[in-house]
Amino acid sequence: EVQLVESGGGLVQPGGSLRLSCAVSGFNANGYYIHWVRQAPGKGLEWVGRISDKGHSDTKEYAASVKDRFTVSRDDSKNLVFLQMNSLKTEDTGVYFCSRELSWRCGLWGRGTLVTVSS
Amino acid sequence: DIVMTQSPDSLAVSLGERATINCKSSQSVVHYSHNESYLNWFQQKAGHPPKLLIYWASTRESGVPDRFSGSGSGTDFTLTISSLQSEDVAVYYCQQHYRIPITFGQGTRLEIK
């Protein structure tokens, strides 16, 4: 079955770190751009970043709000995509979704994992 | 960054009636070599991830009912639900996928009148 499943969310203190995983099944993650999008409680959708396919040299791009704190990476042997989040702030709280891009649109999404940054 | 602005913020429509949501981008999202607007529409129901409804401004995603349609080009876009059904209650987002950072509209909450 073609799907994405996020994991790794939880409660972390401000300034802490967390690594989210996006488990890819039914296709090779390295053949697609994979995005991370988040949603603060009761708020709208915010794009976080993406990693390109292997054919585009695994290029990584980020929103200004997370640049230099978050890193997207991929483990091709395990078909996993990661979001490493450092120096977390309370405003990083929310549900984090991974999604697959095909021709400038993301039609496949995971169900999300909740990250809570609080002391 | 390209700013996406939706109107209205919320909308109440009677069952079977038409619902119209507008989206305006702060700059054109037309990819001239492809002659397509990289504008997508998503539906999000409570507790669920976003669902792609329309891509390239007017192309319906596979499996999406034909009561959903998208129109527009350049900077002005519209999502129309021709005959509202109870299962259409959701928040709807437009998104530009033309330039990084990818940006979303603030969302339009659609309810039954």
Coordinates of N, CA, C and O in Angstrom, one line a residue, chain A residues 7-73:
Chain A
S7 N 6.1 9.6 12.7 CA 6.2 9.2 14.1 C 7.3 10.1 14.8 O 8.0 10.8 14.1
G8 N 7.5 9.9 16.1 CA 8.5 10.6 16.8 C 8.1 11.9 17.5 O 8.9 12.5 18.2
G9 N 6.8 12.3 17.4 CA 6.4 13.4 18.1 C 6.3 13.2 19.6 O 6.4 12.1 20.1
G10 N 6.1 14.3 20.4 CA 6.0 14.1 21.8 C 6.2 15.5 22.5 O 6.2 16.5 21.8
L11 N 6.4 15.4 23.8 CA 6.6 16.6 24.6 C 8.1 16.9 24.8 O 8.8 16.0 25.1
V12 N 8.5 18.1 24.5 CA 9.9 18.5 24.6 C 9.9 19.9 25.2 O 9.0 20.8 25.0
Q13 N 11.0 20.2 26.0 CA 11.1 21.5 26.6 C 11.7 22.5 25.6 O 12.4 22.1 24.6
P14 N 11.4 23.8 25.7 CA 12.0 24.8 24.9 C 13.5 24.7 24.9 O 14.1 24.5 25.9
G15 N 14.1 24.8 23.7 CA 15.5 24.6 23.5 C 15.9 23.2 23.2 O 17.1 23.0 22.9
G16 N 15.0 22.3 23.4 CA 15.3 20.9 23.2 C 15.3 20.5 21.7 O 15.1 21.3 20.8
S17 N 15.5 19.2 21.5 CA 15.5 18.6 20.1 C 14.6 17.4 20.0 O 14.3 16.8 21.0
L18 N 14.2 17.2 18.8 CA 13.3 16.0 18.5 C 13.6 15.6 17.1 O 13.8 16.5 16.2
R19 N 13.5 14.4 16.8 CA 13.6 13.9 15.4 C 12.3 13.2 15.0 O 12.0 12.2 15.6
L20 N 11.7 13.7 14.0 CA 10.5 13.1 13.4 C 10.9 12.2 12.3 O 11.8 12.4 11.5
S21 N 10.1 11.1 12.1 CA 10.3 10.2 11.0 C 9.1 10.1 10.1 O 8.0 10.2 10.6
C22 N 9.3 9.9 8.9 CA 8.2 9.7 7.9 C 8.5 8.4 7.2 O 9.5 8.3 6.4
A23 N 7.8 7.3 7.5 CA 8.0 6.0 7.0 C 7.3 5.9 5.6 O 6.0 6.1 5.6
V24 N 8.0 5.6 4.6 CA 7.4 5.6 3.2 C 7.2 4.1 2.8 O 8.1 3.3 3.0
S25 N 6.1 3.8 2.3 CA 5.8 2.4 1.8 C 5.1 2.5 0.5 O 4.3 3.4 0.3
G26 N 5.3 1.5 -0.3 CA 4.7 1.4 -1.6 C 5.4 2.2 -2.7 O 5.0 2.1 -3.9
F27 N 6.4 2.9 -2.4 CA 7.3 3.6 -3.4 C 8.6 4.0 -2.8 O 8.8 3.9 -1.6
N28 N 9.6 4.3 -3.7 CA 10.9 4.7 -3.2 C 10.9 6.2 -2.9 O 10.6 7.1 -3.7
A29 N 11.2 6.5 -1.6 CA 11.2 7.9 -1.2 C 12.2 8.7 -2.0 O 12.0 9.9 -2.3
N30 N 13.3 8.1 -2.4 CA 14.4 8.9 -3.1 C 14.0 9.2 -4.6 O 14.7 9.9 -5.3
G31 N 12.8 8.8 -5.0 CA 12.3 9.1 -6.3 C 11.4 10.3 -6.4 O 10.9 10.7 -7.4
Y32 N 11.1 10.9 -5.2 CA 10.2 12.0 -5.1 C 10.7 13.1 -4.2 O 11.5 12.8 -3.3
Y33 N 10.1 14.3 -4.4 CA 10.3 15.3 -3.4 C 9.3 15.0 -2.2 O 8.2 14.7 -2.4
I34 N 9.9 15.1 -1.0 CA 9.1 14.8 0.2 C 9.1 16.1 1.0 O 10.1 16.7 1.3
H35 N 7.9 16.6 1.4 CA 7.7 17.8 2.2 C 7.3 17.6 3.6 O 6.7 16.5 3.9
W36 N 7.6 18.5 4.5 CA 7.0 18.6 5.8 C 6.2 19.9 5.9 O 6.6 21.0 5.5
V37 N 5.0 19.7 6.4 CA 4.1 20.8 6.7 C 3.5 20.7 8.1 O 3.3 19.6 8.6
R38 N 3.4 21.8 8.8 CA 2.9 21.7 10.2 C 1.6 22.6 10.3 O 1.3 23.4 9.5
Q39 N 1.0 22.3 11.5 CA -0.3 23.0 11.8 C -0.3 23.2 13.3 O -0.5 22.2 14.0
A40 N -0.2 24.5 13.7 CA -0.4 24.8 15.1 C -1.8 24.5 15.5 O -2.7 24.6 14.7
P41 N -2.1 24.3 16.8 CA -3.4 24.0 17.3 C -4.4 25.0 16.9 O -4.2 26.2 17.2
G42 N -5.5 24.6 16.2 CA -6.5 25.6 15.7 C -6.1 26.6 14.7 O -6.9 27.5 14.4
K43 N -4.9 26.4 14.1 CA -4.4 27.3 13.1 C -4.4 26.7 11.7 O -4.7 25.5 11.5
G44 N -3.8 27.4 10.7 CA -3.7 27.0 9.4 C -2.5 26.2 9.1 O -1.7 25.8 10.0
L45 N -2.3 25.9 7.8 CA -1.2 25.1 7.4 C 0.1 25.9 7.1 O 0.0 27.0 6.5
E46 N 1.2 25.4 7.5 CA 2.5 26.1 7.3 C 3.5 25.2 6.7 O 3.8 24.1 7.3
W47 N 4.0 25.5 5.5 CA 5.1 24.7 4.9 C 6.4 24.9 5.7 O 6.8 26.0 6.1
V48 N 7.0 23.7 6.0 CA 8.3 23.7 6.8 C 9.5 23.5 6.0 O 10.5 24.3 6.1
G49 N 9.5 22.6 5.1 CA 10.7 22.3 4.2 C 10.5 21.1 3.4 O 9.4 20.4 3.4
R50 N 11.5 20.8 2.5 CA 11.4 19.6 1.7 C 12.8 19.1 1.3 O 13.8 19.9 1.4
I51 N 12.8 17.9 0.9 CA 14.0 17.3 0.3 C 13.7 16.8 -1.1 O 12.6 16.2 -1.3
S52 N 14.6 17.1 -2.0 CA 14.3 16.7 -3.4 C 14.6 15.3 -3.6 O 15.1 14.6 -2.7
D53 N 14.3 14.8 -4.8 CA 14.6 13.4 -5.2 C 16.1 13.3 -5.4 O 16.8 14.3 -5.5
K54 N 16.5 12.0 -5.6 CA 18.0 11.8 -5.8 C 18.4 12.4 -7.1 O 19.6 12.9 -7.2
G55 N 17.6 12.5 -8.1 CA 17.9 13.1 -9.4 C 18.2 14.6 -9.3 O 18.9 15.1 -10.2
H56 N 17.7 15.2 -8.3 CA 18.0 16.7 -8.0 C 18.9 16.9 -6.9 O 18.9 17.9 -6.2
S57 N 19.8 15.8 -6.6 CA 20.9 16.0 -5.7 C 20.5 16.1 -4.2 O 21.2 16.7 -3.4
D58 N 19.3 15.6 -3.9 CA 18.8 15.7 -2.5 C 18.8 17.1 -2.0 O 19.2 17.4 -0.8
T59 N 18.5 18.1 -2.8 CA 18.4 19.5 -2.4 C 17.4 19.7 -1.3 O 16.3 19.2 -1.3
K60 N 17.8 20.5 -0.3 CA 16.9 20.7 0.9 C 16.6 22.2 0.9 O 17.5 23.1 0.7
E61 N 15.3 22.5 1.2 CA 14.9 23.9 1.3 C 14.0 24.1 2.5 O 13.3 23.1 2.8
Y62 N 14.0 25.3 3.1 CA 13.3 25.5 4.3 C 12.5 26.8 4.4 O 12.9 27.8 3.7
A63 N 11.5 26.8 5.2 CA 10.9 28.1 5.6 C 11.8 28.9 6.4 O 12.6 28.3 7.2
A64 N 11.7 30.2 6.3 CA 12.6 31.1 7.1 C 12.5 30.9 8.6 O 13.4 31.0 9.3
S65 N 11.3 30.5 9.0 CA 11.0 30.3 10.5 C 11.7 29.1 11.1 O 11.9 29.1 12.3
V66 N 12.2 28.2 10.3 CA 12.9 27.0 10.8 C 14.3 26.9 10.3 O 15.1 26.0 10.7
K67 N 14.7 27.7 9.3 CA 16.0 27.6 8.7 C 17.1 27.7 9.8 O 17.0 28.6 10.7
D68 N 18.1 26.9 9.7 CA 19.2 26.8 10.6 C 18.9 26.1 11.9 O 19.7 26.0 12.8
R69 N 17.6 25.7 12.1 CA 17.2 24.9 13.3 C 16.7 23.5 12.9 O 16.9 22.6 13.7
F70 N 16.1 23.4 11.8 CA 15.5 22.2 11.3 C 16.3 21.6 10.1 O 16.8 22.4 9.3
T71 N 16.4 20.3 10.0 CA 17.1 19.7 8.9 C 16.3 18.5 8.4 O 15.9 17.6 9.2
V72 N 16.1 18.4 7.1 CA 15.4 17.3 6.5 C 16.5 16.4 5.9 O 17.5 16.9 5.3
S73 N 16.3 15.1 6.1 CA 17.2 14.1 5.5 C 16.5 12.8 5.2 O 15.3 12.7 5.4

